[in-house]
GROMACS .gro file of N, CA and C in nm:
model
  288
    1SER      N    1  -1.787  -5.257  -0.237
    1SER     CA    2  -1.904  -5.206  -0.167
    1SER      C    3  -1.979  -5.103  -0.251
    2THR      N    4  -1.903  -5.020  -0.323
    2THR     CA    5  -1.968  -4.919  -0.407
    2THR      C    6  -2.050  -4.985  -0.516
    3ARG      N    7  -1.996  -5.089  -0.578
    3ARG     CA    8  -2.071  -5.159  -0.683
    3ARG      C    9  -2.199  -5.222  -0.628
    4VAL      N   10  -2.189  -5.282  -0.511
    4VAL     CA   11  -2.307  -5.343  -0.449
    4VAL      C   12  -2.412  -5.236  -0.420
    5PHE      N   13  -2.371  -5.121  -0.368
    5PHE     CA   14  -2.466  -5.014  -0.340
    5PHE      C   15  -2.529  -4.965  -0.470
    6MET      N   16  -2.449  -4.949  -0.572
    6MET     CA   17  -2.502  -4.903  -0.701
    6MET      C   18  -2.602  -5.002  -0.760
    7GLN      N   19  -2.586  -5.130  -0.733
    7GLN     CA   20  -2.681  -5.230  -0.783
    7GLN      C   21  -2.816  -5.218  -0.714
    8GLN      N   22  -2.819  -5.155  -0.597
    8GLN     CA   23  -2.945  -5.136  -0.524
    8GLN      C   24  -3.024  -5.016  -0.577
    9MET      N   25  -2.959  -4.934  -0.658
    9MET     CA   26  -3.019  -4.809  -0.706
    9MET      C   27  -3.117  -4.833  -0.819
   10PRO      N   28  -3.219  -4.750  -0.828
   10PRO     CA   29  -3.247  -4.638  -0.739
   10PRO      C   30  -3.304  -4.688  -0.607
   11VAL      N   31  -3.270  -4.619  -0.500
   11VAL     CA   32  -3.319  -4.656  -0.368
   11VAL      C   33  -3.353  -4.528  -0.292
   12THR      N   34  -3.467  -4.528  -0.224
   12THR     CA   35  -3.509  -4.415  -0.142
   12THR      C   36  -3.502  -4.458   0.004
   13LEU      N   37  -3.434  -4.375   0.084
   13LEU     CA   38  -3.410  -4.409   0.225
   13LEU      C   39  -3.447  -4.293   0.314
   14ASP      N   40  -3.506  -4.324   0.429
   14ASP     CA   41  -3.531  -4.224   0.532
   14ASP      C   42  -3.411  -4.227   0.626
   15MET      N   43  -3.331  -4.122   0.622
   15MET     CA   44  -3.207  -4.117   0.699
   15MET      C   45  -3.226  -4.022   0.817
   16ARG      N   46  -3.195  -4.070   0.936
   16ARG     CA   47  -3.214  -3.991   1.058
   16ARG      C   48  -3.088  -3.910   1.089
   17ASP      N   49  -3.108  -3.798   1.153
   17ASP     CA   50  -2.996  -3.713   1.191
   17ASP      C   51  -2.920  -3.776   1.306
   18HIS      N   52  -2.789  -3.764   1.300
   18HIS     CA   53  -2.705  -3.817   1.407
   18HIS      C   54  -2.601  -3.710   1.445
   19GLY      N   55  -2.617  -3.655   1.562
   19GLY     CA   56  -2.521  -3.559   1.614
   19GLY      C   57  -2.515  -3.427   1.542
   20GLY      N   58  -2.612  -3.397   1.458
   20GLY     CA   59  -2.613  -3.270   1.387
   20GLY      C   60  -2.507  -3.257   1.280
   21LYS      N   61  -2.443  -3.370   1.243
   21LYS     CA   62  -2.337  -3.363   1.143
   21LYS      C   63  -2.352  -3.464   1.031
   22GLU      N   64  -2.442  -3.559   1.048
   22GLU     CA   65  -2.455  -3.665   0.950
   22GLU      C   66  -2.597  -3.722   0.949
   23LYS      N   67  -2.632  -3.785   0.838
   23LYS     CA   68  -2.757  -3.859   0.826
   23LYS      C   69  -2.719  -4.006   0.815
   24VAL      N   70  -2.793  -4.092   0.887
   24VAL     CA   71  -2.758  -4.234   0.897
   24VAL      C   72  -2.882  -4.319   0.877
   25VAL      N   73  -2.862  -4.434   0.812
   25VAL     CA   74  -2.968  -4.534   0.803
   25VAL      C   75  -2.902  -4.673   0.809
   26SER      N   76  -2.965  -4.763   0.885
   26SER     CA   77  -2.919  -4.902   0.888
   26SER      C   78  -2.988  -4.976   0.774
   27LEU      N   79  -2.906  -5.043   0.694
   27LEU     CA   80  -2.960  -5.117   0.580
   27LEU      C   81  -2.986  -5.262   0.620
   28PRO      N   82  -3.081  -5.329   0.554
   28PRO     CA   83  -3.117  -5.466   0.592
   28PRO      C   84  -3.019  -5.572   0.540
   29TYR      N   85  -2.906  -5.531   0.490
   29TYR     CA   86  -2.808  -5.626   0.438
   29TYR      C   87  -2.668  -5.572   0.463
   30ASP      N   88  -2.571  -5.661   0.473
   30ASP     CA   89  -2.432  -5.622   0.491
   30ASP      C   90  -2.365  -5.607   0.355
   31PHE      N   91  -2.272  -5.515   0.348
   31PHE     CA   92  -2.193  -5.494   0.227
   31PHE      C   93  -2.060  -5.566   0.241
   32PRO      N   94  -2.005  -5.615   0.130
   32PRO     CA   95  -1.871  -5.672   0.137
   32PRO      C   96  -1.769  -5.559   0.150
   33ALA      N   97  -1.673  -5.577   0.238
   33ALA     CA   98  -1.568  -5.476   0.253
   33ALA      C   99  -1.437  -5.547   0.284
   34SER      N  100  -1.342  -5.535   0.194
   34SER     CA  101  -1.215  -5.602   0.215
   34SER      C  102  -1.130  -5.527   0.317
   35SER      N  103  -1.150  -5.396   0.330
   35SER     CA  104  -1.077  -5.318   0.429
   35SER      C  105  -1.158  -5.194   0.466
   36THR      N  106  -1.130  -5.144   0.584
   36THR     CA  107  -1.195  -5.022   0.630
   36THR      C  108  -1.087  -4.918   0.659
   37GLU      N  109  -1.130  -4.795   0.680
   37GLU     CA  110  -1.034  -4.689   0.707
   37GLU      C  111  -1.081  -4.604   0.824
   38GLN      N  112  -0.988  -4.524   0.875
   38GLN     CA  113  -1.016  -4.428   0.980
   38GLN      C  114  -0.971  -4.291   0.929
   39PRO      N  115  -1.057  -4.227   0.848
   39PRO     CA  116  -1.016  -4.097   0.794
   39PRO      C  117  -1.004  -3.993   0.905
   40ALA      N  118  -0.894  -3.917   0.905
   40ALA     CA  119  -0.874  -3.814   1.008
   40ALA      C  120  -0.970  -3.698   0.988
   41MET      N  121  -1.004  -3.672   0.863
   41MET     CA  122  -1.098  -3.563   0.829
   41MET      C  123  -1.204  -3.620   0.736
   42ILE      N  124  -1.329  -3.591   0.766
   42ILE     CA  125  -1.440  -3.630   0.679
   42ILE      C  126  -1.506  -3.501   0.634
   43ASN      N  127  -1.523  -3.486   0.504
   43ASN     CA  128  -1.577  -3.363   0.448
   43ASN      C  129  -1.727  -3.373   0.422
   44ALA      N  130  -1.792  -3.258   0.430
   44ALA     CA  131  -1.935  -3.251   0.398
   44ALA      C  132  -1.956  -3.307   0.258
   45GLY      N  133  -2.057  -3.390   0.242
   45GLY     CA  134  -2.089  -3.448   0.113
   45GLY      C  135  -2.032  -3.587   0.092
   46GLU      N  136  -1.950  -3.635   0.185
   46GLU     CA  137  -1.893  -3.769   0.168
   46GLU      C  138  -1.991  -3.875   0.217
   47LEU      N  139  -1.998  -3.983   0.142
   47LEU     CA  140  -2.089  -4.094   0.170
   47LEU      C  141  -2.005  -4.215   0.209
   48TYR      N  142  -2.034  -4.270   0.325
   48TYR     CA  143  -1.959  -4.384   0.377
   48TYR      C  144  -2.052  -4.497   0.417
   49LEU      N  145  -1.995  -4.615   0.418
   49LEU     CA  146  -2.055  -4.732   0.481
   49LEU      C  147  -1.982  -4.745   0.614
   50TRP      N  148  -2.056  -4.769   0.720
   50TRP     CA  149  -1.993  -4.785   0.851
   50TRP      C  150  -2.044  -4.911   0.917
   51SER      N  151  -1.955  -4.987   0.971
   51SER     CA  152  -1.989  -5.108   1.047
   51SER      C  153  -2.068  -5.209   0.963
   52GLY      N  154  -2.040  -5.216   0.834
   52GLY     CA  155  -2.098  -5.319   0.748
   52GLY      C  156  -2.233  -5.291   0.689
   53ASN      N  157  -2.321  -5.219   0.762
   53ASN     CA  158  -2.455  -5.199   0.706
   53ASN      C  159  -2.518  -5.064   0.737
   54SER      N  160  -2.441  -4.968   0.785
   54SER     CA  161  -2.495  -4.835   0.809
   54SER      C  162  -2.445  -4.740   0.701
   55LEU      N  163  -2.538  -4.676   0.634
   55LEU     CA  164  -2.505  -4.579   0.531
   55LEU      C  165  -2.502  -4.442   0.598
   56VAL      N  166  -2.393  -4.367   0.578
   56VAL     CA  167  -2.374  -4.239   0.645
   56VAL      C  168  -2.340  -4.132   0.542
   57LEU      N  169  -2.419  -4.025   0.541
   57LEU     CA  170  -2.390  -3.909   0.457
   57LEU      C  171  -2.358  -3.792   0.550
   58PHE      N  172  -2.236  -3.742   0.541
   58PHE     CA  173  -2.195  -3.629   0.624
   58PHE      C  174  -2.237  -3.500   0.557
   59HIS      N  175  -2.306  -3.414   0.633
   59HIS     CA  176  -2.344  -3.284   0.579
   59HIS      C  177  -2.263  -3.172   0.642
   60THR      N  178  -2.171  -3.208   0.730
   60THR     CA  179  -2.080  -3.115   0.795
   60THR      C  180  -1.941  -3.177   0.794
   61SER      N  181  -1.839  -3.100   0.767
   61SER     CA  182  -1.702  -3.151   0.774
   61SER      C  183  -1.662  -3.165   0.920
   62ILE      N  184  -1.594  -3.277   0.952
   62ILE     CA  185  -1.557  -3.304   1.092
   62ILE      C  186  -1.417  -3.364   1.100
   63GLN      N  187  -1.355  -3.346   1.217
   63GLN     CA  188  -1.237  -3.423   1.254
   63GLN      C  189  -1.290  -3.558   1.303
   64ASN      N  190  -1.225  -3.666   1.268
   64ASN     CA  191  -1.276  -3.799   1.300
   64ASN      C  192  -1.171  -3.883   1.373
   65SER      N  193  -1.217  -3.961   1.470
   65SER     CA  194  -1.127  -4.053   1.539
   65SER      C  195  -1.180  -4.197   1.537
   66TYR      N  196  -1.286  -4.222   1.460
   66TYR     CA  197  -1.344  -4.356   1.452
   66TYR      C  198  -1.297  -4.429   1.328
   67GLY      N  199  -1.286  -4.559   1.339
   67GLY     CA  200  -1.252  -4.643   1.225
   67GLY      C  201  -1.374  -4.717   1.176
   68GLY      N  202  -1.354  -4.809   1.083
   68GLY     CA  203  -1.463  -4.892   1.034
   68GLY      C  204  -1.538  -4.835   0.916
   69TYR      N  205  -1.484  -4.731   0.852
   69TYR     CA  206  -1.550  -4.667   0.739
   69TYR      C  207  -1.503  -4.724   0.606
   70VAL      N  208  -1.597  -4.732   0.512
   70VAL     CA  209  -1.567  -4.766   0.373
   70VAL      C  210  -1.624  -4.651   0.290
   71ARG      N  211  -1.538  -4.582   0.219
   71ARG     CA  212  -1.584  -4.466   0.140
   71ARG      C  213  -1.657  -4.516   0.015
   72LEU      N  214  -1.780  -4.467  -0.004
   72LEU     CA  215  -1.860  -4.506  -0.120
   72LEU      C  216  -1.860  -4.399  -0.229
   73GLY      N  217  -1.850  -4.273  -0.191
   73GLY     CA  218  -1.853  -4.166  -0.289
   73GLY      C  219  -1.869  -4.032  -0.221
   74TYR      N  220  -1.901  -3.930  -0.301
   74TYR     CA  221  -1.916  -3.796  -0.247
   74TYR      C  222  -2.002  -3.711  -0.339
   75ILE      N  223  -2.056  -3.606  -0.283
   75ILE     CA  224  -2.132  -3.509  -0.359
   75ILE      C  225  -2.035  -3.399  -0.399
   76GLU      N  226  -2.025  -3.372  -0.527
   76GLU     CA  227  -1.927  -3.276  -0.576
   76GLU      C  228  -1.947  -3.136  -0.521
   77ASP      N  229  -2.069  -3.088  -0.519
   77ASP     CA  230  -2.097  -2.954  -0.467
   77ASP      C  231  -2.186  -2.968  -0.344
   78SER      N  232  -2.125  -2.965  -0.227
   78SER     CA  233  -2.201  -2.986  -0.104
   78SER      C  234  -2.243  -2.855  -0.037
   79SER      N  235  -2.221  -2.742  -0.106
   79SER     CA  236  -2.265  -2.615  -0.048
   79SER      C  237  -2.417  -2.618  -0.036
   80GLY      N  238  -2.467  -2.581   0.079
   80GLY     CA  239  -2.610  -2.582   0.103
   80GLY      C  240  -2.666  -2.717   0.144
   81LEU      N  241  -2.581  -2.820   0.154
   81LEU     CA  242  -2.629  -2.954   0.186
   81LEU      C  243  -2.692  -2.959   0.325
   82GLN      N  244  -2.625  -2.902   0.424
   82GLN     CA  245  -2.676  -2.905   0.560
   82GLN      C  246  -2.812  -2.836   0.568
   83THR      N  247  -2.828  -2.725   0.502
   83THR     CA  248  -2.955  -2.652   0.502
   83THR      C  249  -3.063  -2.735   0.433
   84ALA      N  250  -3.029  -2.797   0.322
   84ALA     CA  251  -3.126  -2.877   0.246
   84ALA      C  252  -3.174  -2.998   0.325
   85LEU      N  253  -3.086  -3.060   0.402
   85LEU     CA  254  -3.122  -3.182   0.475
   85LEU      C  255  -3.195  -3.152   0.606
   86GLY      N  256  -3.171  -3.036   0.663
   86GLY     CA  257  -3.238  -3.000   0.788
   86GLY      C  258  -3.185  -3.076   0.907
   87SER      N  259  -3.256  -3.065   1.019
   87SER     CA  260  -3.208  -3.123   1.144
   87SER      C  261  -3.275  -3.255   1.181
   88GLY      N  262  -3.379  -3.293   1.112
   88GLY     CA  263  -3.448  -3.417   1.146
   88GLY      C  264  -3.421  -3.526   1.044
   89THR      N  265  -3.517  -3.613   1.029
   89THR     CA  266  -3.507  -3.720   0.930
   89THR      C  267  -3.522  -3.662   0.790
   90ALA      N  268  -3.443  -3.711   0.697
   90ALA     CA  269  -3.449  -3.666   0.559
   90ALA      C  270  -3.470  -3.787   0.468
   91THR      N  271  -3.559  -3.773   0.374
   91THR     CA  272  -3.581  -3.879   0.276
   91THR      C  273  -3.492  -3.850   0.155
   92MET      N  274  -3.405  -3.945   0.123
   92MET     CA  275  -3.309  -3.928   0.015
   92MET      C  276  -3.322  -4.040  -0.087
   93THR      N  277  -3.310  -4.004  -0.213
   93THR     CA  278  -3.309  -4.102  -0.321
   93THR      C  279  -3.171  -4.102  -0.384
   94PHE      N  280  -3.113  -4.219  -0.394
   94PHE     CA  281  -2.983  -4.237  -0.457
   94PHE      C  282  -3.007  -4.308  -0.590
   95TRP      N  283  -2.949  -4.254  -0.695
   95TRP     CA  284  -2.959  -4.318  -0.826
   95TRP      C  285  -2.828  -4.295  -0.901
   96ARG      N  286  -2.812  -4.370  -1.007
   96ARG     CA  287  -2.688  -4.351  -1.085
   96ARG      C  288  -2.720  -4.311  -1.225
   0.00000   0.00000   0.00000
């Protein structure tokens, strides 16, 4: 899934706020995923694929009880991420 996402780069996405802890966007295509996970803890800065075609960037660390996640990567220094993204929709560009 990470390789497929990287092949789409650079890509600019308008990601909407969800629950004040993450930014989410539904992508127009499904990613291949051989397995999913249910991480007990998700840290700020982690990027996941959820439910096959939703890209999720967490800007707040949370306890998690949901499954269906595929970890794509993370932001090494996530300090200030929540402030930078704000509370509404954020336009983000992903590149490699």
